[in-house]
mmCIF file of C-alpha atoms in Angstrom:
data_model
loop_
_atom_site.group_PDB
_atom_site.id
_atom_site.type_symbol
_atom_site.label_atom_id
_atom_site.label_comp_id
_atom_site.label_asym_id
_atom_site.label_seq_id
_atom_site.Cartn_x
_atom_site.Cartn_y
_atom_site.Cartn_z
ATOM 1 C CA MET A 13 191.195 -41.407 126.980
ATOM 2 C CA ILE A 14 190.088 -38.569 124.698
ATOM 3 C CA ASP A 15 189.185 -39.745 121.212
ATOM 4 C CA SER A 16 190.578 -38.377 117.944
ATOM 5 C CA ARG A 17 187.831 -35.768 117.671
ATOM 6 C CA SER A 18 189.009 -33.825 120.733
ATOM 7 C CA CYS A 19 190.053 -30.303 119.811
ATOM 8 C CA PHE A 20 193.278 -30.297 121.890
ATOM 9 C CA ASN A 21 196.612 -31.690 120.759
ATOM 10 C CA LEU A 22 196.872 -33.483 124.084
ATOM 11 C CA GLY A 23 200.102 -35.335 123.377
ATOM 12 C CA LEU A 24 201.971 -32.025 123.583
ATOM 13 C CA VAL A 25 199.902 -30.322 126.314
ATOM 14 C CA ASP A 26 200.458 -30.399 130.071
ATOM 15 C CA ARG A 27 197.213 -32.104 131.015
ATOM 16 C CA GLU A 28 197.322 -31.232 134.703
ATOM 17 C CA LYS A 29 197.781 -27.500 134.052
ATOM 18 C CA LEU A 30 195.062 -27.542 131.412
ATOM 19 C CA ALA A 31 192.662 -29.313 133.762
ATOM 20 C CA ASN A 32 193.364 -26.770 136.504
ATOM 21 C CA PHE A 33 192.785 -23.887 134.095
ATOM 22 C CA LEU A 34 189.445 -25.340 133.025
ATOM 23 C CA GLY A 35 188.438 -25.805 136.652
ATOM 24 C CA GLU A 36 188.589 -29.608 136.698
ATOM 25 C CA SER A 37 189.778 -31.401 139.846
ATOM 26 C CA ASP A 38 191.711 -33.953 137.803
ATOM 27 C CA PHE A 39 192.382 -34.849 134.205
ATOM 28 C CA ASP A 40 190.028 -37.840 134.184
ATOM 29 C CA GLU A 41 187.114 -35.474 134.760
ATOM 30 C CA LEU A 42 188.414 -33.203 132.015
ATOM 31 C CA SER A 43 188.695 -36.162 129.616
ATOM 32 C CA ASN A 44 185.143 -37.298 130.325
ATOM 33 C CA ARG A 45 183.736 -33.804 129.917
ATOM 34 C CA LEU A 46 185.576 -33.196 126.644
ATOM 35 C CA ASN A 47 184.354 -36.535 125.325
ATOM 36 C CA GLN A 48 180.767 -35.717 126.282
ATOM 37 C CA THR A 49 181.002 -32.217 124.781
ATOM 38 C CA THR A 50 182.493 -33.484 121.543
ATOM 39 C CA ASN A 51 180.100 -36.405 121.116
ATOM 40 C CA SER A 52 176.986 -34.387 121.907
ATOM 41 C CA ALA A 53 178.079 -31.627 119.526
ATOM 42 C CA TYR A 54 178.564 -34.046 116.670
ATOM 43 C CA GLU A 55 175.513 -36.215 117.325
ATOM 44 C CA GLU A 56 172.901 -33.739 118.512
ATOM 45 C CA SER A 57 173.779 -30.412 116.910
ATOM 46 C CA ASN A 58 172.405 -29.921 113.448
ATOM 47 C CA TYR A 59 173.430 -26.833 111.545
ATOM 48 C CA ASP A 60 170.381 -26.707 109.271
ATOM 49 C CA GLN A 61 168.065 -27.099 112.241
ATOM 50 C CA ALA A 62 169.911 -24.329 114.058
ATOM 51 C CA VAL A 63 169.371 -21.991 111.117
ATOM 52 C CA LYS A 64 165.703 -22.969 110.962
ATOM 53 C CA ASN A 65 165.301 -22.218 114.667
ATOM 54 C CA ASN A 66 167.039 -18.854 114.164
ATOM 55 C CA LYS A 67 169.869 -19.799 116.512
ATOM 56 C CA PHE A 68 172.404 -18.893 113.884
ATOM 57 C CA ASN A 69 172.051 -16.711 110.804
ATOM 58 C CA SER A 70 173.661 -18.237 107.755
ATOM 59 C CA PHE A 71 175.602 -15.997 105.413
ATOM 60 C CA PRO A 72 173.660 -14.780 102.333
ATOM 61 C CA MET A 73 174.999 -17.314 99.850
ATOM 62 C CA ARG A 74 172.206 -18.012 97.402
ATOM 63 C CA LYS A 75 170.372 -14.766 96.909
ATOM 64 C CA LYS A 76 170.851 -11.129 97.654
ATOM 65 C CA ASN A 77 169.117 -10.100 100.860
ATOM 66 C CA SER A 78 167.266 -6.860 101.265
ATOM 67 C CA SER A 79 168.800 -4.152 103.422
ATOM 68 C CA LYS A 80 166.202 -4.873 106.112
ATOM 69 C CA ALA A 81 167.137 -8.555 106.186
ATOM 70 C CA ASN A 82 170.809 -7.637 106.356
ATOM 71 C CA ARG A 83 170.185 -5.353 109.319
ATOM 72 C CA GLN A 84 168.233 -8.073 111.104
ATOM 73 C CA SER A 85 170.938 -10.664 110.558
ATOM 74 C CA GLN A 86 173.635 -8.245 111.711
ATOM 75 C CA GLN A 87 171.630 -7.508 114.861
ATOM 76 C CA SER A 88 171.270 -11.242 115.477
ATOM 77 C CA ILE A 89 175.027 -11.703 115.312
ATOM 78 C CA SER A 90 175.751 -8.717 117.547
ATOM 79 C CA LYS A 91 173.295 -9.923 120.194
ATOM 80 C CA SER A 92 174.765 -13.415 120.312
ATOM 81 C CA VAL A 93 177.187 -13.936 123.170
ATOM 82 C CA ASN A 94 178.287 -17.432 122.159
ATOM 83 C CA PHE A 95 177.181 -20.445 120.167
ATOM 84 C CA ASN A 96 177.967 -23.177 122.658
ATOM 85 C CA GLY A 97 174.915 -25.178 121.582
ATOM 86 C CA VAL A 98 175.437 -24.837 117.841
ATOM 87 C CA MET A 99 177.929 -26.875 115.867
ATOM 88 C CA ILE A 100 178.906 -25.228 112.564
ATOM 89 C CA SER A 101 180.045 -27.918 110.159
ATOM 90 C CA GLN A 102 183.496 -27.721 108.647
ATOM 91 C CA ASP A 103 182.094 -27.768 105.106
ATOM 92 C CA GLU A 104 179.746 -24.879 105.874
ATOM 93 C CA LEU A 105 182.533 -22.861 107.469
ATOM 94 C CA ASN A 106 184.838 -23.532 104.522
ATOM 95 C CA LEU A 107 182.159 -22.413 102.074
ATOM 96 C CA ASN A 108 181.557 -19.155 103.915
ATOM 97 C CA ILE A 109 185.279 -18.465 104.106
ATOM 98 C CA ARG A 110 185.745 -19.069 100.381
ATOM 99 C CA LEU A 111 182.828 -16.790 99.582
ATOM 100 C CA SER A 112 184.387 -14.093 101.743
ATOM 101 C CA ASN A 113 187.419 -14.077 99.438
ATOM 102 C CA ASN A 114 185.341 -12.696 96.559
ATOM 103 C CA ARG A 115 182.497 -10.830 98.255
ATOM 104 C CA GLN A 116 183.139 -7.925 100.586
ATOM 105 C CA GLN A 117 179.749 -8.299 102.230
ATOM 106 C CA GLU A 118 180.494 -11.936 103.100
ATOM 107 C CA SER A 119 183.897 -10.928 104.462
ATOM 108 C CA ASN A 120 182.327 -8.301 106.732
ATOM 109 C CA ARG A 121 179.764 -10.790 108.008
ATOM 110 C CA LEU A 122 182.408 -13.379 108.807
ATOM 111 C CA LYS A 123 184.532 -10.725 110.517
ATOM 112 C CA SER A 124 181.551 -9.712 112.671
ATOM 113 C CA LEU A 125 180.923 -13.331 113.585
ATOM 114 C CA LEU A 126 184.504 -13.930 114.688
ATOM 115 C CA ARG A 127 184.621 -10.711 116.707
ATOM 116 C CA SER A 128 181.302 -11.135 118.485
ATOM 117 C CA ASN A 129 181.320 -14.864 119.144
ATOM 118 C CA PHE A 130 183.191 -16.548 121.971
ATOM 119 C CA TRP A 131 183.684 -20.261 121.499
ATOM 120 C CA PRO A 132 185.236 -21.762 124.650
ATOM 121 C CA ILE A 133 188.778 -23.066 124.360
ATOM 122 C CA ASP A 134 187.532 -26.675 124.540
ATOM 123 C CA HIS A 135 184.700 -26.276 122.020
ATOM 124 C CA PRO A 136 184.735 -28.962 119.289
ATOM 125 C CA ILE A 137 184.753 -26.332 116.523
ATOM 126 C CA ARG A 138 188.327 -25.514 117.494
ATOM 127 C CA LYS A 139 189.389 -28.807 115.952
ATOM 128 C CA TYR A 140 189.116 -27.134 112.530
ATOM 129 C CA LEU A 141 188.299 -23.415 112.963
ATOM 130 C CA TRP A 142 191.871 -22.133 112.649
ATOM 131 C CA LYS A 143 192.647 -24.509 109.787
ATOM 132 C CA CYS A 144 189.687 -23.153 107.840
ATOM 133 C CA LEU A 145 190.723 -19.552 108.457
ATOM 134 C CA LEU A 146 194.269 -20.317 107.353
ATOM 135 C CA LEU A 147 192.929 -21.957 104.204
ATOM 136 C CA ARG A 148 191.519 -18.566 103.260
ATOM 137 C CA GLN A 149 194.947 -16.969 103.684
ATOM 138 C CA ASN A 150 196.531 -19.720 101.612
ATOM 139 C CA THR A 151 193.973 -19.237 98.832
ATOM 140 C CA ASN A 152 194.655 -15.514 98.751
ATOM 141 C CA SER A 153 198.414 -16.002 98.713
ATOM 142 C CA ASN A 154 198.212 -18.399 95.787
ATOM 143 C CA LYS A 155 196.628 -15.641 93.714
ATOM 144 C CA GLU A 156 199.691 -13.464 94.193
ATOM 145 C CA ASN A 157 203.033 -13.799 92.504
ATOM 146 C CA THR A 158 205.056 -15.403 95.292
ATOM 147 C CA ALA A 159 207.994 -17.172 93.744
ATOM 148 C CA SER A 160 210.151 -17.699 96.826
ATOM 149 C CA ASN A 161 209.323 -20.774 98.918
ATOM 150 C CA SER A 162 206.232 -21.394 96.809
ATOM 151 C CA HIS A 163 206.445 -25.128 97.574
ATOM 152 C CA LEU A 164 205.705 -24.322 101.227
ATOM 153 C CA LYS A 165 202.454 -22.507 100.488
ATOM 154 C CA ASP A 166 200.629 -25.581 99.182
ATOM 155 C CA THR A 167 197.936 -27.020 101.424
ATOM 156 C CA SER A 168 199.251 -30.484 100.571
ATOM 157 C CA LEU A 169 202.238 -30.081 102.930
ATOM 158 C CA THR A 170 202.070 -33.414 104.727
ATOM 159 C CA GLU A 171 203.718 -34.820 107.797
ATOM 160 C CA PHE A 172 206.014 -36.842 105.544
ATOM 161 C CA GLU A 173 207.212 -33.699 103.764
ATOM 162 C CA TYR A 174 207.735 -31.892 107.069
ATOM 163 C CA ASN A 175 209.800 -34.816 108.320
ATOM 164 C CA LYS A 176 211.941 -34.532 105.202
ATOM 165 C CA HIS A 177 212.718 -30.933 106.193
ATOM 166 C CA LEU A 178 213.588 -32.098 109.712
ATOM 167 C CA ASN A 179 215.931 -34.748 108.358
ATOM 168 C CA GLN A 180 217.685 -32.178 106.197
ATOM 169 C CA ILE A 181 218.420 -30.027 109.247
ATOM 170 C CA PHE A 182 218.780 -32.415 112.196
ATOM 171 C CA GLY A 183 219.215 -35.863 110.690
ATOM 172 C CA LYS A 184 218.639 -38.421 113.431
ATOM 173 C CA MET A 185 219.272 -35.872 116.206
ATOM 174 C CA ARG A 186 215.815 -34.294 116.194
ATOM 175 C CA GLU A 187 214.987 -35.489 119.719
ATOM 176 C CA ILE A 188 217.880 -33.652 121.357
ATOM 177 C CA ASP A 189 217.315 -30.443 123.295
ATOM 178 C CA ILE A 190 217.876 -27.821 120.609
ATOM 179 C CA SER A 191 218.032 -24.044 120.969
ATOM 180 C CA LEU A 192 215.594 -21.516 119.605
ATOM 181 C CA PRO A 193 216.726 -19.634 116.486
ATOM 182 C CA ASP A 194 218.225 -16.180 116.949
ATOM 183 C CA PHE A 195 215.352 -14.295 115.299
ATOM 184 C CA VAL A 196 213.023 -14.918 118.274
ATOM 185 C CA ASN A 197 215.462 -13.664 120.913
ATOM 186 C CA THR A 198 214.534 -10.212 122.205
ATOM 187 C CA ASN A 199 217.836 -9.758 124.021
ATOM 188 C CA SER A 200 220.937 -11.604 122.931
ATOM 189 C CA LYS A 201 222.658 -10.876 126.249
ATOM 190 C CA GLN A 202 220.242 -12.928 128.289
ATOM 191 C CA ASP A 203 218.917 -16.435 128.171
ATOM 192 C CA SER A 204 216.182 -16.565 125.550
ATOM 193 C CA SER A 205 214.152 -18.920 127.740
ATOM 194 C CA SER A 206 213.394 -16.052 130.124
ATOM 195 C CA SER A 207 212.596 -13.380 127.558
ATOM 196 C CA HIS A 208 208.963 -13.441 126.386
ATOM 197 C CA MET A 209 209.052 -17.180 125.737
ATOM 198 C CA ASN A 210 205.381 -18.081 126.217
ATOM 199 C CA TYR A 211 204.574 -21.774 125.789
ATOM 200 C CA TYR A 212 201.313 -21.658 127.786
ATOM 201 C CA PHE A 213 200.097 -25.230 128.508
ATOM 202 C CA LEU A 214 202.635 -27.094 126.368
ATOM 203 C CA ASN A 215 204.637 -29.833 128.056
ATOM 204 C CA ASN A 216 208.331 -30.573 127.428
ATOM 205 C CA LYS A 217 207.522 -32.446 124.212
ATOM 206 C CA GLY A 218 205.479 -29.492 123.028
ATOM 207 C CA ILE A 219 208.298 -27.046 123.804
ATOM 208 C CA GLN A 220 210.755 -29.177 121.829
ATOM 209 C CA ALA A 221 208.257 -29.279 118.956
ATOM 210 C CA ILE A 222 208.110 -25.469 118.939
ATOM 211 C CA LYS A 223 211.901 -25.297 118.755
ATOM 212 C CA ARG A 224 211.939 -27.716 115.808
ATOM 213 C CA ILE A 225 209.201 -25.791 114.002
ATOM 214 C CA LEU A 226 210.997 -22.470 114.353
ATOM 215 C CA CYS A 227 214.350 -23.926 113.323
ATOM 216 C CA VAL A 228 212.804 -25.337 110.143
ATOM 217 C CA TYR A 229 211.069 -21.998 109.604
ATOM 218 C CA GLU A 230 214.407 -20.174 109.929
ATOM 219 C CA TYR A 231 215.963 -22.589 107.424
ATOM 220 C CA HIS A 232 213.313 -21.836 104.790
ATOM 221 C CA PHE A 233 212.914 -18.119 105.561
ATOM 222 C CA PRO A 234 216.471 -16.842 106.120
ATOM 223 C CA HIS A 235 215.383 -13.261 105.367
ATOM 224 C CA VAL A 236 213.378 -13.210 108.629
ATOM 225 C CA THR A 237 215.866 -11.776 111.113
ATOM 226 C CA TYR A 238 213.605 -10.656 113.976
ATOM 227 C CA ASN A 239 210.185 -11.849 115.105
ATOM 228 C CA PRO A 240 210.060 -12.804 118.800
ATOM 229 C CA GLY A 241 206.267 -13.071 118.699
ATOM 230 C CA LEU A 242 206.441 -16.305 116.694
ATOM 231 C CA VAL A 243 207.096 -18.330 119.858
ATOM 232 C CA SER A 244 203.761 -17.276 121.376
ATOM 233 C CA ILE A 245 201.808 -17.594 118.121
ATOM 234 C CA SER A 246 203.194 -21.016 117.204
ATOM 235 C CA SER A 247 202.634 -22.243 120.790
ATOM 236 C CA LEU A 248 198.972 -21.244 120.622
ATOM 237 C CA LEU A 249 198.601 -23.016 117.275
ATOM 238 C CA LEU A 250 200.230 -26.183 118.606
ATOM 239 C CA HIS A 251 197.530 -26.573 121.248
ATOM 240 C CA TYR A 252 195.077 -27.413 118.439
ATOM 241 C CA MET A 253 197.231 -28.605 115.503
ATOM 242 C CA PRO A 254 199.854 -31.263 114.809
ATOM 243 C CA GLU A 255 203.445 -30.118 114.517
ATOM 244 C CA HIS A 256 203.626 -30.224 110.707
ATOM 245 C CA GLU A 257 200.394 -28.209 110.372
ATOM 246 C CA VAL A 258 201.736 -25.489 112.659
ATOM 247 C CA PHE A 259 204.779 -25.170 110.401
ATOM 248 C CA ALA A 260 202.530 -25.038 107.322
ATOM 249 C CA SER A 261 200.405 -22.377 109.014
ATOM 250 C CA LEU A 262 203.441 -20.182 109.673
ATOM 251 C CA CYS A 263 204.442 -20.562 106.026
ATOM 252 C CA TYR A 264 200.968 -19.577 104.830
ATOM 253 C CA MET A 265 200.910 -16.474 107.015
ATOM 254 C CA SER A 266 204.419 -15.519 105.937
ATOM 255 C CA SER A 267 203.203 -15.365 102.356
ATOM 256 C CA THR A 268 201.121 -12.302 103.239
ATOM 257 C CA LYS A 269 202.119 -8.936 104.672
ATOM 258 C CA GLU A 270 199.263 -8.919 107.163
ATOM 259 C CA HIS A 271 200.521 -11.189 109.935
ATOM 260 C CA PHE A 272 204.263 -11.188 110.596
ATOM 261 C CA ILE A 273 207.175 -8.808 110.782
ATOM 262 C CA GLU A 274 210.563 -9.820 109.407
ATOM 263 C CA SER A 275 213.181 -7.484 110.891
ATOM 264 C CA LYS A 276 214.043 -5.298 113.862
ATOM 265 C CA ASN A 277 213.238 -2.206 111.802
ATOM 266 C CA CYS A 278 209.736 -3.549 111.176
ATOM 267 C CA TRP A 279 209.363 -4.243 114.897
ATOM 268 C CA ASP A 280 210.383 -0.683 115.766
ATOM 269 C CA THR A 281 207.908 0.573 113.171
ATOM 270 C CA THR A 282 205.049 -1.282 114.867
ATOM 271 C CA CYS A 283 205.961 0.424 118.149
ATOM 272 C CA SER A 284 205.879 3.825 116.454
ATOM 273 C CA VAL A 285 202.557 3.030 114.792
ATOM 274 C CA PHE A 286 201.026 1.976 118.105
ATOM 275 C CA THR A 287 202.238 5.188 119.773
ATOM 276 C CA LYS A 288 200.677 7.303 117.017
ATOM 277 C CA LEU A 289 197.409 5.373 117.160
ATOM 278 C CA LEU A 290 197.208 5.813 120.920
ATOM 279 C CA LYS A 291 197.991 9.513 120.677
ATOM 280 C CA ASN A 292 195.497 10.156 117.856
ATOM 281 C CA TYR A 293 192.567 7.953 118.872
ATOM 282 C CA CYS A 294 192.991 7.553 122.647
ATOM 283 C CA LYS A 295 194.390 10.928 123.640
ATOM 284 C CA SER A 296 193.224 10.733 127.257
ATOM 285 C CA SER A 297 194.944 7.378 127.675
ATOM 286 C CA TYR A 298 198.136 8.742 126.168
ATOM 287 C CA ASP A 299 198.010 11.688 128.578
ATOM 288 C CA THR A 300 197.546 9.316 131.516
ATOM 289 C CA PHE A 301 200.662 7.393 130.528
ATOM 290 C CA SER A 302 202.562 10.651 130.174
ATOM 291 C CA LYS A 303 201.445 11.810 133.614
ATOM 292 C CA TYR A 304 202.261 8.675 135.585
ATOM 293 C CA ALA A 305 205.191 7.258 133.615
ATOM 294 C CA THR A 306 208.406 6.856 135.596
ATOM 295 C CA VAL A 307 210.406 5.849 132.515
ATOM 296 C CA SER A 308 210.465 7.008 128.919
ATOM 297 C CA LEU A 309 207.226 6.538 126.982
ATOM 298 C CA ASP A 310 209.255 4.943 124.204
ATOM 299 C CA ILE A 311 210.255 2.179 126.608
ATOM 300 C CA ILE A 312 206.665 1.674 127.757
ATOM 301 C CA PHE A 313 205.165 1.544 124.273
ATOM 302 C CA SER A 314 207.941 -0.699 122.962
ATOM 303 C CA GLU A 315 206.324 -3.402 125.126
ATOM 304 C CA TRP A 316 202.838 -3.002 123.635
ATOM 305 C CA TYR A 317 203.015 -6.383 121.898
ATOM 306 C CA TRP A 318 203.711 -8.173 125.158
ATOM 307 C CA TRP A 319 200.735 -6.606 126.876
ATOM 308 C CA LEU A 320 198.810 -9.302 125.023
ATOM 309 C CA PHE A 321 200.992 -12.403 125.033
ATOM 310 C CA ASP A 322 202.594 -11.952 128.463
ATOM 311 C CA SER A 323 199.606 -10.630 130.404
ATOM 312 C CA LEU A 324 196.327 -11.962 129.010
ATOM 313 C CA SER A 325 195.026 -15.375 129.987
ATOM 314 C CA PHE A 326 194.923 -18.281 127.560
ATOM 315 C CA ASP A 327 191.191 -18.076 126.790
ATOM 316 C CA TYR A 328 191.482 -14.413 125.790
ATOM 317 C CA LEU A 329 194.465 -15.169 123.567
ATOM 318 C CA VAL A 330 192.612 -17.973 121.798
ATOM 319 C CA LYS A 331 189.780 -15.549 121.068
ATOM 320 C CA ILE A 332 192.255 -12.958 119.761
ATOM 321 C CA MET A 333 193.818 -15.616 117.519
ATOM 322 C CA ASP A 334 190.408 -16.232 115.928
ATOM 323 C CA CYS A 335 190.402 -12.648 114.699
ATOM 324 C CA PHE A 336 194.140 -12.492 113.991
ATOM 325 C CA LEU A 337 194.062 -15.380 111.532
ATOM 326 C CA PHE A 338 191.268 -13.669 109.584
ATOM 327 C CA GLU A 339 192.215 -9.987 109.873
ATOM 328 C CA GLY A 340 195.952 -9.963 110.450
ATOM 329 C CA GLN A 341 198.108 -7.996 112.878
ATOM 330 C CA LYS A 342 195.796 -5.002 113.035
ATOM 331 C CA ILE A 343 193.721 -6.872 115.600
ATOM 332 C CA PHE A 344 196.723 -6.736 117.955
ATOM 333 C CA TYR A 345 196.674 -2.935 117.710
ATOM 334 C CA ARG A 346 192.964 -2.883 118.513
ATOM 335 C CA VAL A 347 193.289 -5.071 121.591
ATOM 336 C CA SER A 348 196.361 -3.242 122.912
ATOM 337 C CA LEU A 349 194.601 0.103 122.493
ATOM 338 C CA ALA A 350 191.662 -1.287 124.459
ATOM 339 C CA LEU A 351 194.048 -2.434 127.205
ATOM 340 C CA ALA A 352 195.653 1.012 127.308
ATOM 341 C CA GLN A 353 192.222 2.617 127.673
ATOM 342 C CA GLN A 354 191.280 0.216 130.444
ATOM 343 C CA PHE A 355 194.526 0.955 132.281
ATOM 344 C CA SER A 356 194.012 4.709 132.059
ATOM 345 C CA ARG A 357 190.450 4.391 133.397
ATOM 346 C CA CYS A 358 191.612 2.338 136.365
ATOM 347 C CA LYS A 359 194.450 4.732 137.025
ATOM 348 C CA TYR A 360 192.126 7.744 136.822
ATOM 349 C CA SER A 361 189.585 6.147 139.186
ATOM 350 C CA MET A 362 192.325 5.722 141.788
#
């Protein structure tokens, strides 16, 4: 049995599918390996020793580095493929994130780290990485004048408080099979379960938890009328967080304008923005689409969002989420543009 320090929320995950994805023959082997990975990371990895051995460059927190030192540290980050052998403590990560709120240089360094590093999906740091990144968003949102739903943006939102919201909506019927709210349905004429509903490795309990989370979210954010991507995003979060923390995370991100859309008009705007970005910065790719398209380009580019969540594998999506939680939705544009370029190259080589 995996102990409490395991990074996965295994009570809501399909263990057999997860084991197969990670290349394990059965879940017992997966459990043993995760236990060994977690224990060794906590017992053997020492952050200060890693810095001393130059395995990881700490952010410049105490004194201003020279330009030469900055260049060397940036090169060290860019050359690093992953940090599988280094365990960054939660306190150290929190400190660097808080510093990045007030110092642009720290923010750029942390952004470079998240973009260049690739922690595996079962790495122990994933137990708290996303929570720390969301704490930064919550800190920023508290500085702004956000009167509506301000009680939901407090980091003290506990499981007890979340259950109070559930009782207000469902009463004692929370375990029944409920429907997803209308704002996540991409096509009202068809069953929402078959339209971009990505639950990844969640089991039936996990799927029901997602439905409860989104129904409570709809109750507290009635102005959100269209955001089908929330099913995929909340499902990814639920692999590593309890149900009430996923709801709190959605509330934190909704307090900014960097992560979510709120209406069909906003969704259509993102499609137009992506088309313009592709045409301006990846002209050859845009021309390739124009040459080989058998349907309208508007139809093709209206699906740009689902190139990520419907097509990429789980490990890639987890990596993208690392950057998304820190940078916002612009990272989705970057990745989709890269996919469009890759497609055009493959098409041209044929």
